[in-house]
mmCIF file of C-alpha atoms in Angstrom:
data_model
loop_
_atom_site.group_PDB
_atom_site.id
_atom_site.type_symbol
_atom_site.label_atom_id
_atom_site.label_comp_id
_atom_site.label_asym_id
_atom_site.label_seq_id
_atom_site.Cartn_x
_atom_site.Cartn_y
_atom_site.Cartn_z
ATOM 1 C CA UNK A 1 13.412 72.453 -99.667
ATOM 2 C CA UNK A 2 12.891 75.931 -98.270
ATOM 3 C CA UNK A 3 13.444 79.031 -100.397
ATOM 4 C CA UNK A 4 13.204 81.994 -98.065
ATOM 5 C CA UNK A 5 12.044 84.490 -100.662
ATOM 6 C CA UNK A 6 9.167 83.378 -102.842
ATOM 7 C CA UNK A 7 6.192 85.194 -104.375
ATOM 8 C CA UNK A 8 2.753 83.651 -104.785
ATOM 9 C CA UNK A 9 0.212 86.494 -104.454
ATOM 10 C CA UNK A 10 -1.405 87.610 -107.713
ATOM 11 C CA UNK A 11 -0.632 91.288 -107.163
ATOM 12 C CA UNK A 12 3.026 90.641 -106.326
ATOM 13 C CA UNK A 13 3.384 88.217 -109.235
ATOM 14 C CA UNK A 14 2.236 90.818 -111.750
ATOM 15 C CA UNK A 15 5.697 92.182 -112.539
ATOM 16 C CA UNK A 16 7.180 88.717 -113.035
ATOM 17 C CA UNK A 17 4.869 88.084 -115.995
ATOM 18 C CA UNK A 18 6.294 90.807 -118.215
ATOM 19 C CA UNK A 19 9.473 92.576 -119.277
ATOM 20 C CA UNK A 20 9.987 95.699 -121.388
ATOM 21 C CA UNK A 21 9.065 94.080 -124.701
ATOM 22 C CA UNK A 22 5.871 95.364 -126.301
ATOM 23 C CA UNK A 23 2.765 94.899 -124.195
ATOM 24 C CA UNK A 24 3.161 91.169 -123.564
ATOM 25 C CA UNK A 25 2.073 89.547 -120.324
ATOM 26 C CA UNK A 26 1.907 85.917 -119.201
ATOM 27 C CA UNK A 27 1.131 85.458 -115.499
ATOM 28 C CA UNK A 28 3.721 83.545 -113.503
ATOM 29 C CA UNK A 29 2.419 80.710 -111.334
ATOM 30 C CA UNK A 30 5.087 81.305 -108.723
ATOM 31 C CA UNK A 31 8.263 83.378 -108.493
ATOM 32 C CA UNK A 32 11.259 82.502 -106.356
ATOM 33 C CA UNK A 33 14.147 84.809 -105.473
ATOM 34 C CA UNK A 34 17.075 82.646 -104.397
ATOM 35 C CA UNK A 35 19.971 84.232 -102.588
ATOM 36 C CA UNK A 36 22.715 81.742 -103.422
ATOM 37 C CA UNK A 37 23.934 79.255 -105.985
ATOM 38 C CA UNK A 38 22.884 76.441 -103.676
ATOM 39 C CA UNK A 39 19.300 77.692 -103.594
ATOM 40 C CA UNK A 40 19.244 78.041 -107.395
ATOM 41 C CA UNK A 41 20.556 74.478 -107.637
ATOM 42 C CA UNK A 42 17.814 73.125 -105.390
ATOM 43 C CA UNK A 43 15.084 74.940 -107.307
ATOM 44 C CA UNK A 44 16.341 73.583 -110.622
ATOM 45 C CA UNK A 45 16.707 70.040 -109.301
ATOM 46 C CA UNK A 46 13.182 70.020 -107.905
ATOM 47 C CA UNK A 47 11.703 71.508 -111.066
ATOM 48 C CA UNK A 48 13.573 68.992 -113.203
ATOM 49 C CA UNK A 49 12.252 66.045 -111.202
ATOM 50 C CA UNK A 50 8.696 67.420 -111.291
ATOM 51 C CA UNK A 51 8.942 68.434 -114.987
ATOM 52 C CA UNK A 52 7.998 72.045 -114.157
ATOM 53 C CA UNK A 53 9.193 74.803 -116.529
ATOM 54 C CA UNK A 54 11.578 77.427 -115.154
ATOM 55 C CA UNK A 55 12.111 80.888 -116.661
ATOM 56 C CA UNK A 56 15.300 82.594 -115.407
ATOM 57 C CA UNK A 57 14.943 86.331 -114.895
ATOM 58 C CA UNK A 58 17.329 89.175 -114.155
ATOM 59 C CA UNK A 59 15.986 92.758 -113.983
ATOM 60 C CA UNK A 60 13.259 92.318 -116.583
ATOM 61 C CA UNK A 61 14.493 95.233 -118.705
ATOM 62 C CA UNK A 62 14.929 93.150 -121.867
ATOM 63 C CA UNK A 63 13.134 93.854 -125.138
ATOM 64 C CA UNK A 64 13.075 90.340 -126.585
ATOM 65 C CA UNK A 65 10.553 88.684 -124.251
ATOM 66 C CA UNK A 66 13.170 86.418 -122.730
ATOM 67 C CA UNK A 67 11.972 86.939 -119.143
ATOM 68 C CA UNK A 68 8.293 86.216 -119.853
ATOM 69 C CA UNK A 69 7.153 82.804 -118.468
ATOM 70 C CA UNK A 70 5.369 81.692 -121.632
ATOM 71 C CA UNK A 71 5.327 78.051 -120.442
ATOM 72 C CA UNK A 72 4.066 78.898 -116.954
ATOM 73 C CA UNK A 73 5.717 77.217 -113.986
ATOM 74 C CA UNK A 74 8.409 79.016 -112.015
ATOM 75 C CA UNK A 75 10.033 82.388 -112.566
ATOM 76 C CA UNK A 76 13.514 82.247 -111.029
ATOM 77 C CA UNK A 77 14.629 85.799 -110.293
ATOM 78 C CA UNK A 78 18.286 86.517 -109.514
ATOM 79 C CA UNK A 79 17.568 89.993 -108.122
ATOM 80 C CA UNK A 80 18.743 89.159 -104.582
ATOM 81 C CA UNK A 81 22.113 87.904 -105.870
ATOM 82 C CA UNK A 82 23.452 91.405 -106.396
ATOM 83 C CA UNK A 83 26.933 91.571 -104.890
ATOM 84 C CA UNK A 84 30.294 92.618 -106.264
ATOM 85 C CA UNK A 85 32.215 89.672 -104.862
ATOM 86 C CA UNK A 86 35.736 90.665 -105.839
ATOM 87 C CA UNK A 87 37.548 93.513 -107.551
ATOM 88 C CA UNK A 88 40.996 92.326 -108.583
ATOM 89 C CA UNK A 89 42.887 95.500 -109.499
ATOM 90 C CA UNK A 90 46.180 93.699 -110.128
ATOM 91 C CA UNK A 91 44.747 91.333 -112.728
ATOM 92 C CA UNK A 92 42.045 93.728 -114.043
ATOM 93 C CA UNK A 93 39.133 91.450 -113.253
ATOM 94 C CA UNK A 94 35.936 91.492 -111.226
ATOM 95 C CA UNK A 95 33.739 88.688 -109.930
ATOM 96 C CA UNK A 96 30.057 89.569 -109.632
ATOM 97 C CA UNK A 97 26.689 87.990 -108.982
ATOM 98 C CA UNK A 98 24.082 88.099 -111.780
ATOM 99 C CA UNK A 99 21.748 90.558 -110.032
ATOM 100 C CA UNK A 100 24.345 93.344 -109.811
ATOM 101 C CA UNK A 101 23.191 96.492 -111.652
ATOM 102 C CA UNK A 102 25.542 97.167 -114.562
ATOM 103 C CA UNK A 103 26.059 100.814 -113.661
ATOM 104 C CA UNK A 104 26.992 99.851 -110.095
ATOM 105 C CA UNK A 105 29.798 97.682 -111.448
ATOM 106 C CA UNK A 106 30.943 100.455 -113.784
ATOM 107 C CA UNK A 107 30.976 103.039 -110.991
ATOM 108 C CA UNK A 108 32.845 100.734 -108.628
ATOM 109 C CA UNK A 109 35.617 99.936 -111.095
ATOM 110 C CA UNK A 110 35.896 103.519 -112.396
ATOM 111 C CA UNK A 111 36.597 104.640 -108.833
ATOM 112 C CA UNK A 112 39.724 102.472 -109.111
ATOM 113 C CA UNK A 113 40.739 103.850 -112.516
ATOM 114 C CA UNK A 114 39.350 100.841 -114.380
ATOM 115 C CA UNK A 115 36.662 100.453 -117.039
ATOM 116 C CA UNK A 116 33.919 97.953 -117.885
ATOM 117 C CA UNK A 117 32.798 99.146 -121.358
ATOM 118 C CA UNK A 118 29.489 97.343 -122.165
ATOM 119 C CA UNK A 119 26.808 99.948 -121.463
ATOM 120 C CA UNK A 120 23.264 99.130 -122.604
ATOM 121 C CA UNK A 121 20.775 101.991 -122.599
ATOM 122 C CA UNK A 122 19.228 100.504 -119.448
ATOM 123 C CA UNK A 123 22.566 100.258 -117.629
ATOM 124 C CA UNK A 124 21.092 102.032 -114.595
ATOM 125 C CA UNK A 125 18.522 99.255 -114.135
ATOM 126 C CA UNK A 126 19.679 96.180 -116.076
ATOM 127 C CA UNK A 127 21.969 93.591 -114.464
ATOM 128 C CA UNK A 128 25.127 91.742 -115.411
ATOM 129 C CA UNK A 129 23.263 88.427 -115.504
ATOM 130 C CA UNK A 130 20.779 89.789 -118.022
ATOM 131 C CA UNK A 131 23.619 91.339 -120.026
ATOM 132 C CA UNK A 132 25.305 87.935 -120.191
ATOM 133 C CA UNK A 133 22.064 86.232 -121.215
ATOM 134 C CA UNK A 134 21.437 88.738 -124.003
ATOM 135 C CA UNK A 135 25.083 89.472 -124.923
ATOM 136 C CA UNK A 136 24.336 93.161 -124.434
ATOM 137 C CA UNK A 137 26.290 95.928 -126.119
ATOM 138 C CA UNK A 138 25.571 99.653 -126.098
ATOM 139 C CA UNK A 139 27.023 102.809 -127.649
ATOM 140 C CA UNK A 140 30.630 101.972 -126.764
ATOM 141 C CA UNK A 141 30.658 98.504 -128.326
ATOM 142 C CA UNK A 142 31.749 100.069 -131.630
ATOM 143 C CA UNK A 143 35.264 100.368 -130.169
ATOM 144 C CA UNK A 144 35.244 98.080 -127.149
ATOM 145 C CA UNK A 145 33.028 95.143 -128.095
ATOM 146 C CA UNK A 146 30.070 93.325 -126.554
ATOM 147 C CA UNK A 147 29.501 91.610 -123.221
ATOM 148 C CA UNK A 148 30.957 88.373 -124.660
ATOM 149 C CA UNK A 149 34.311 90.106 -125.068
ATOM 150 C CA UNK A 150 34.550 90.692 -121.305
ATOM 151 C CA UNK A 151 33.262 87.439 -119.805
ATOM 152 C CA UNK A 152 36.165 85.235 -118.708
ATOM 153 C CA UNK A 153 34.383 82.708 -116.497
ATOM 154 C CA UNK A 154 30.916 81.669 -115.384
ATOM 155 C CA UNK A 155 29.333 79.695 -112.615
ATOM 156 C CA UNK A 156 26.086 78.197 -113.889
ATOM 157 C CA UNK A 157 23.378 75.861 -112.672
ATOM 158 C CA UNK A 158 22.294 73.269 -115.204
ATOM 159 C CA UNK A 159 18.617 72.323 -115.733
ATOM 160 C CA UNK A 160 18.982 69.279 -113.466
ATOM 161 C CA UNK A 161 20.546 71.302 -110.641
ATOM 162 C CA UNK A 162 24.189 70.455 -111.208
ATOM 163 C CA UNK A 163 26.618 73.376 -110.786
ATOM 164 C CA UNK A 164 29.109 73.971 -113.601
ATOM 165 C CA UNK A 165 32.066 76.331 -113.785
ATOM 166 C CA UNK A 166 33.524 77.477 -117.102
ATOM 167 C CA UNK A 167 36.679 79.444 -117.848
ATOM 168 C CA UNK A 168 38.728 81.124 -115.154
ATOM 169 C CA UNK A 169 40.816 84.145 -114.228
ATOM 170 C CA UNK A 170 42.907 83.719 -117.338
ATOM 171 C CA UNK A 171 43.700 86.024 -120.220
ATOM 172 C CA UNK A 172 44.434 82.990 -122.347
ATOM 173 C CA UNK A 173 42.281 79.888 -121.962
ATOM 174 C CA UNK A 174 42.132 77.822 -125.157
ATOM 175 C CA UNK A 175 41.756 74.284 -123.839
ATOM 176 C CA UNK A 176 38.632 72.429 -124.944
ATOM 177 C CA UNK A 177 35.260 73.744 -125.934
ATOM 178 C CA UNK A 178 34.506 77.393 -125.230
ATOM 179 C CA UNK A 179 31.536 76.733 -122.963
ATOM 180 C CA UNK A 180 31.699 80.237 -121.510
ATOM 181 C CA UNK A 181 30.882 81.800 -124.858
ATOM 182 C CA UNK A 182 28.227 79.162 -125.520
ATOM 183 C CA UNK A 183 26.297 80.322 -122.460
ATOM 184 C CA UNK A 184 26.762 84.042 -123.211
ATOM 185 C CA UNK A 185 23.819 85.107 -125.361
ATOM 186 C CA UNK A 186 21.821 81.911 -124.744
ATOM 187 C CA UNK A 187 19.010 83.877 -123.017
ATOM 188 C CA UNK A 188 18.661 81.448 -120.110
ATOM 189 C CA UNK A 189 17.913 78.446 -122.324
ATOM 190 C CA UNK A 190 21.015 76.428 -121.351
ATOM 191 C CA UNK A 191 21.704 77.259 -117.713
ATOM 192 C CA UNK A 192 21.116 79.803 -114.949
ATOM 193 C CA UNK A 193 24.151 82.057 -114.498
ATOM 194 C CA UNK A 194 24.965 82.534 -110.795
ATOM 195 C CA UNK A 195 28.423 84.156 -110.952
ATOM 196 C CA UNK A 196 30.348 86.055 -113.622
ATOM 197 C CA UNK A 197 34.042 86.869 -113.885
ATOM 198 C CA UNK A 198 34.619 89.829 -116.191
ATOM 199 C CA UNK A 199 37.796 91.404 -117.473
ATOM 200 C CA UNK A 200 38.403 95.114 -117.064
ATOM 201 C CA UNK A 201 40.597 97.595 -118.908
ATOM 202 C CA UNK A 202 42.275 100.846 -117.833
ATOM 203 C CA UNK A 203 39.843 103.757 -117.764
ATOM 204 C CA UNK A 204 40.450 106.198 -120.647
ATOM 205 C CA UNK A 205 41.519 109.466 -119.055
ATOM 206 C CA UNK A 206 40.215 111.766 -121.780
ATOM 207 C CA UNK A 207 36.948 111.855 -123.719
ATOM 208 C CA UNK A 208 35.591 114.368 -126.235
ATOM 209 C CA UNK A 209 32.173 114.451 -127.887
ATOM 210 C CA UNK A 210 30.824 116.048 -131.083
ATOM 211 C CA UNK A 211 27.171 116.429 -132.136
ATOM 212 C CA UNK A 212 26.822 116.865 -135.925
ATOM 213 C CA UNK A 213 23.539 117.449 -137.833
ATOM 214 C CA UNK A 214 23.146 116.600 -141.531
ATOM 215 C CA UNK A 215 20.642 117.753 -144.138
ATOM 216 C CA UNK A 216 20.313 114.341 -145.762
ATOM 217 C CA UNK A 217 20.901 110.696 -144.931
ATOM 218 C CA UNK A 218 23.582 110.081 -147.541
ATOM 219 C CA UNK A 219 25.712 112.910 -146.184
ATOM 220 C CA UNK A 220 25.422 111.392 -142.700
ATOM 221 C CA UNK A 221 26.521 108.020 -144.104
ATOM 222 C CA UNK A 222 29.496 109.678 -145.789
ATOM 223 C CA UNK A 223 30.429 111.166 -142.434
ATOM 224 C CA UNK A 224 30.259 107.766 -140.730
ATOM 225 C CA UNK A 225 32.481 105.996 -143.251
ATOM 226 C CA UNK A 226 34.848 108.985 -143.570
ATOM 227 C CA UNK A 227 35.679 108.781 -139.880
ATOM 228 C CA UNK A 228 36.996 105.241 -140.322
ATOM 229 C CA UNK A 229 38.820 106.096 -143.541
ATOM 230 C CA UNK A 230 40.571 108.850 -141.599
ATOM 231 C CA UNK A 231 42.016 106.094 -139.358
ATOM 232 C CA UNK A 232 39.998 107.197 -136.351
ATOM 233 C CA UNK A 233 38.395 104.604 -134.101
ATOM 234 C CA UNK A 234 35.568 106.387 -132.274
ATOM 235 C CA UNK A 235 34.564 105.136 -128.842
ATOM 236 C CA UNK A 236 30.939 105.826 -129.814
ATOM 237 C CA UNK A 237 29.269 106.661 -133.118
ATOM 238 C CA UNK A 238 25.499 107.065 -132.808
ATOM 239 C CA UNK A 239 22.842 108.141 -135.295
ATOM 240 C CA UNK A 240 19.449 109.703 -134.603
ATOM 241 C CA UNK A 241 17.040 110.469 -137.403
ATOM 242 C CA UNK A 242 14.713 113.462 -137.207
ATOM 243 C CA UNK A 243 11.807 111.629 -135.562
ATOM 244 C CA UNK A 244 14.094 110.356 -132.784
ATOM 245 C CA UNK A 245 15.431 113.811 -131.952
ATOM 246 C CA UNK A 246 11.933 115.263 -131.918
ATOM 247 C CA UNK A 247 10.802 112.500 -129.557
ATOM 248 C CA UNK A 248 13.758 113.256 -127.272
ATOM 249 C CA UNK A 249 12.908 116.964 -127.365
ATOM 250 C CA UNK A 250 9.298 116.308 -126.355
ATOM 251 C CA UNK A 251 10.413 113.901 -123.627
ATOM 252 C CA UNK A 252 12.934 116.326 -122.120
ATOM 253 C CA UNK A 253 10.602 119.300 -122.407
ATOM 254 C CA UNK A 254 13.264 121.557 -123.894
ATOM 255 C CA UNK A 255 14.861 122.330 -127.225
ATOM 256 C CA UNK A 256 17.397 119.908 -128.636
ATOM 257 C CA UNK A 257 20.008 121.279 -131.060
ATOM 258 C CA UNK A 258 19.050 120.795 -134.712
ATOM 259 C CA UNK A 259 15.968 118.675 -133.912
ATOM 260 C CA UNK A 260 14.722 119.275 -137.493
ATOM 261 C CA UNK A 261 17.885 117.962 -139.161
ATOM 262 C CA UNK A 262 17.351 114.913 -141.340
ATOM 263 C CA UNK A 263 19.897 112.957 -139.323
ATOM 264 C CA UNK A 264 22.351 113.705 -136.538
ATOM 265 C CA UNK A 265 25.390 111.709 -135.508
ATOM 266 C CA UNK A 266 27.085 111.725 -132.129
ATOM 267 C CA UNK A 267 30.817 111.008 -132.219
ATOM 268 C CA UNK A 268 32.952 110.343 -129.152
ATOM 269 C CA UNK A 269 36.712 109.810 -129.099
ATOM 270 C CA UNK A 270 38.699 108.752 -126.062
ATOM 271 C CA UNK A 271 42.142 107.669 -124.963
ATOM 272 C CA UNK A 272 44.855 107.988 -122.347
ATOM 273 C CA UNK A 273 46.836 110.722 -124.124
ATOM 274 C CA UNK A 274 45.178 114.150 -124.232
ATOM 275 C CA UNK A 275 47.080 115.348 -127.296
ATOM 276 C CA UNK A 276 46.048 112.278 -129.303
ATOM 277 C CA UNK A 277 42.410 112.650 -128.292
ATOM 278 C CA UNK A 278 42.441 116.338 -129.265
ATOM 279 C CA UNK A 279 44.034 115.473 -132.612
ATOM 280 C CA UNK A 280 41.323 112.882 -133.265
ATOM 281 C CA UNK A 281 38.675 115.437 -132.329
ATOM 282 C CA UNK A 282 40.027 117.997 -134.803
ATOM 283 C CA UNK A 283 40.177 115.389 -137.547
ATOM 284 C CA UNK A 284 36.610 114.241 -136.786
ATOM 285 C CA UNK A 285 35.411 117.826 -137.202
ATOM 286 C CA UNK A 286 37.234 118.121 -140.512
ATOM 287 C CA UNK A 287 35.888 114.899 -142.031
ATOM 288 C CA UNK A 288 32.334 115.644 -140.885
ATOM 289 C CA UNK A 289 32.517 119.085 -142.485
ATOM 290 C CA UNK A 290 33.870 117.595 -145.705
ATOM 291 C CA UNK A 291 31.023 115.063 -145.682
ATOM 292 C CA UNK A 292 28.425 117.828 -145.508
ATOM 293 C CA UNK A 293 27.653 118.366 -141.835
ATOM 294 C CA UNK A 294 25.581 121.485 -141.187
ATOM 295 C CA UNK A 295 27.500 122.154 -137.988
ATOM 296 C CA UNK A 296 29.628 120.445 -135.351
ATOM 297 C CA UNK A 297 28.586 121.131 -131.765
ATOM 298 C CA UNK A 298 31.442 120.377 -129.378
ATOM 299 C CA UNK A 299 30.732 119.267 -125.819
ATOM 300 C CA UNK A 300 33.561 121.322 -124.334
ATOM 301 C CA UNK A 301 32.514 120.841 -120.704
ATOM 302 C CA UNK A 302 31.482 117.751 -118.699
ATOM 303 C CA UNK A 303 28.022 119.284 -118.279
ATOM 304 C CA UNK A 304 27.529 119.666 -122.040
ATOM 305 C CA UNK A 305 28.816 116.137 -122.574
ATOM 306 C CA UNK A 306 26.303 114.706 -120.118
ATOM 307 C CA UNK A 307 23.556 116.801 -121.671
ATOM 308 C CA UNK A 308 24.220 115.494 -125.182
ATOM 309 C CA UNK A 309 24.426 111.904 -123.969
ATOM 310 C CA UNK A 310 21.162 112.428 -122.111
ATOM 311 C CA UNK A 311 19.498 113.324 -125.420
ATOM 312 C CA UNK A 312 20.712 110.090 -126.976
ATOM 313 C CA UNK A 313 20.022 107.843 -123.991
ATOM 314 C CA UNK A 314 16.506 109.156 -123.344
ATOM 315 C CA UNK A 315 15.109 108.157 -126.733
ATOM 316 C CA UNK A 316 14.025 104.712 -125.553
ATOM 317 C CA UNK A 317 12.033 106.223 -122.704
ATOM 318 C CA UNK A 318 10.690 108.894 -125.047
ATOM 319 C CA UNK A 319 9.293 106.231 -127.365
ATOM 320 C CA UNK A 320 7.582 104.447 -124.467
ATOM 321 C CA UNK A 321 5.897 107.700 -123.460
ATOM 322 C CA UNK A 322 4.422 108.231 -126.929
ATOM 323 C CA UNK A 323 2.622 104.910 -127.478
ATOM 324 C CA UNK A 324 2.918 101.152 -127.293
ATOM 325 C CA UNK A 325 5.572 99.923 -129.683
ATOM 326 C CA UNK A 326 7.658 97.064 -131.018
ATOM 327 C CA UNK A 327 11.420 97.511 -131.316
ATOM 328 C CA UNK A 328 13.019 95.843 -134.312
ATOM 329 C CA UNK A 329 16.747 95.420 -133.706
ATOM 330 C CA UNK A 330 18.360 95.569 -137.149
ATOM 331 C CA UNK A 331 21.965 95.374 -138.294
ATOM 332 C CA UNK A 332 23.427 96.290 -141.684
ATOM 333 C CA UNK A 333 26.856 97.388 -142.945
ATOM 334 C CA UNK A 334 27.381 101.012 -141.792
ATOM 335 C CA UNK A 335 27.452 102.318 -145.364
ATOM 336 C CA UNK A 336 23.937 100.909 -145.921
ATOM 337 C CA UNK A 337 22.357 102.770 -142.996
ATOM 338 C CA UNK A 338 20.652 105.345 -145.299
ATOM 339 C CA UNK A 339 19.148 102.525 -147.401
ATOM 340 C CA UNK A 340 17.799 100.898 -144.253
ATOM 341 C CA UNK A 341 16.228 104.124 -142.977
ATOM 342 C CA UNK A 342 14.665 104.891 -146.363
ATOM 343 C CA UNK A 343 13.334 101.345 -146.565
ATOM 344 C CA UNK A 344 11.863 101.564 -143.086
ATOM 345 C CA UNK A 345 10.185 104.861 -143.933
ATOM 346 C CA UNK A 346 8.656 103.286 -147.054
ATOM 347 C CA UNK A 347 7.293 100.387 -144.989
ATOM 348 C CA UNK A 348 5.823 102.781 -142.438
ATOM 349 C CA UNK A 349 4.128 104.769 -145.201
ATOM 350 C CA UNK A 350 2.728 101.632 -146.841
ATOM 351 C CA UNK A 351 1.185 100.292 -143.620
ATOM 352 C CA UNK A 352 0.175 103.637 -142.151
ATOM 353 C CA UNK A 353 2.279 103.334 -139.016
ATOM 354 C CA UNK A 354 4.719 105.623 -137.224
ATOM 355 C CA UNK A 355 8.361 104.681 -136.766
ATOM 356 C CA UNK A 356 11.287 106.155 -134.849
ATOM 357 C CA UNK A 357 14.802 104.984 -135.731
ATOM 358 C CA UNK A 358 18.097 105.555 -133.945
ATOM 359 C CA UNK A 359 21.077 103.541 -132.775
ATOM 360 C CA UNK A 360 24.675 102.523 -133.181
ATOM 361 C CA UNK A 361 25.613 103.789 -136.637
ATOM 362 C CA UNK A 362 29.260 102.866 -136.155
ATOM 363 C CA UNK A 363 28.462 99.176 -136.425
ATOM 364 C CA UNK A 364 25.223 99.510 -138.409
ATOM 365 C CA UNK A 365 22.958 98.414 -135.535
ATOM 366 C CA UNK A 366 19.804 100.541 -135.597
ATOM 367 C CA UNK A 367 16.754 100.286 -133.337
ATOM 368 C CA UNK A 368 13.617 100.633 -135.454
ATOM 369 C CA UNK A 369 10.698 101.396 -133.143
ATOM 370 C CA UNK A 370 7.288 100.737 -134.661
ATOM 371 C CA UNK A 371 4.600 102.660 -132.775
ATOM 372 C CA UNK A 372 1.291 100.902 -133.016
ATOM 373 C CA UNK A 373 -1.635 99.420 -131.108
ATOM 374 C CA UNK A 374 0.054 96.175 -130.087
ATOM 375 C CA UNK A 375 -2.858 95.195 -127.817
ATOM 376 C CA UNK A 376 -5.402 94.983 -130.670
ATOM 377 C CA UNK A 377 -5.200 91.388 -132.036
ATOM 378 C CA UNK A 378 -6.741 92.295 -135.390
ATOM 379 C CA UNK A 379 -4.357 95.214 -135.863
ATOM 380 C CA UNK A 380 -1.431 93.026 -134.821
ATOM 381 C CA UNK A 381 -2.171 90.391 -137.451
ATOM 382 C CA UNK A 382 -3.246 92.634 -140.322
ATOM 383 C CA UNK A 383 -0.882 95.570 -139.903
ATOM 384 C CA UNK A 384 1.798 95.192 -137.260
ATOM 385 C CA UNK A 385 3.076 91.708 -138.029
ATOM 386 C CA UNK A 386 3.410 92.185 -141.814
ATOM 387 C CA UNK A 387 5.006 95.612 -141.249
ATOM 388 C CA UNK A 388 7.632 94.125 -138.931
ATOM 389 C CA UNK A 389 8.331 91.308 -141.390
ATOM 390 C CA UNK A 390 8.746 93.894 -144.149
ATOM 391 C CA UNK A 391 11.218 95.867 -142.015
ATOM 392 C CA UNK A 392 13.356 92.789 -141.444
ATOM 393 C CA UNK A 393 13.115 91.985 -145.161
ATOM 394 C CA UNK A 394 14.539 95.459 -145.840
ATOM 395 C CA UNK A 395 17.385 94.776 -143.397
#
C-alpha cells in the first residue's frame, strides 16, 4: 500500500498529537493524510489486520480531546479531502468531503441564496467531518437545530476497511435502522466519515440583532423566557456574563458596550418577510424592557451587526489568551441559567479559581471556562478536577 501523504518526522507530527482541548498532548507515531475514500479504506484494512489503533482527525479544533491519539498508532487526517463535490440547488442539498471548512460551505451555498445553519464558533477553521463527529451546533441551533438535523447521508469506512453508505438524497427515509444518525456524534469511534450529504434551506433575507445588558442574572433570565412567551422564535439567543464581556474587551483592545453589566444577552431574529422581522424586533425590545433590561442596543447597520457578533464570537479566543483553561460544556433548562451561573461562581470561590461563562442561553447550553494551571499535576488533582466535578454536579 502506498499513501502519498504521510508524516513521520517528530517536528511535523507535533500538531497531530493535540487539539484545542486544555493543554493535552500525546505524540502520534505516524500521521497519514489520505486523499480519497479508497486510501482511507486501505489504511483501515491494514491497521485492522495489524491490530494498530487509528485516531480519525479533522481540523483538530475540538475541545473534547477526540482527535488526540491516546492509544498511539496512526492519526488519520482528512484534511486533504476538502472538496465541495456537489451543490444541488433544485433539491436543496450539498455533497461534501469531510475536510471542507464549514464556513467555505456556508459561503458557497449563501452565494446561491441557500443556507447551512450549523455554525460552531470555530466555523472558519473547523470542518464538516469534525462537525459530524461532534454533532456541532452554534449560536443558530436555538432555531435551526444541530448538525444531526442536516445530515441526510454518509459515506463511511468501517474499522476493517469496508465502505458503507447510509441514507440518501431523500427528505423522507424511514426504512430500517437510522445508521446515519448513529454515526453523527460518535466522535470517530464507529467509522471514518469520507463523504457527507447535507440538506440546505432557503437563506433568510432579513436579520436584525439586539444587544441588551441587565443589572442582575434573574432579570436576564426573565428576558430569555419572555421572548418565547411572546411567541417569538429567535434565530440566536446568546448570554455573556460580566467576566466574558470584560475578556472580550481586553482581547479586542477597545471598549465593549456595557462591559460591566451583570449579564448581557444577544438576540437575533430573521426571516424572509421584512415586515415580520421588524415586528419581531419591536416585540423583542418591548419584552426585554419589561424584563428589566438596562438598554437595548440595535445593530441597525451590517457593520454594527458584524461588530456585535465579533464580540460574542471572540470570547473563546479571549479565554485562550488569558491562561490555560478547561471548558465545561453544560446544559440546563433556560430558566435555570441564573442558578447555574451562581452555582459556578460559588464553586470558583470555594476552589480559588477563575471562571468565565457564556453561551447559548436560548437552549440553556453554557460554556463554563475554568482558568487554571492545567499543566501542574498536583494542582490538577487537588483543585482542578474536584472543581470541574463540582461544576457538573451543579449542572
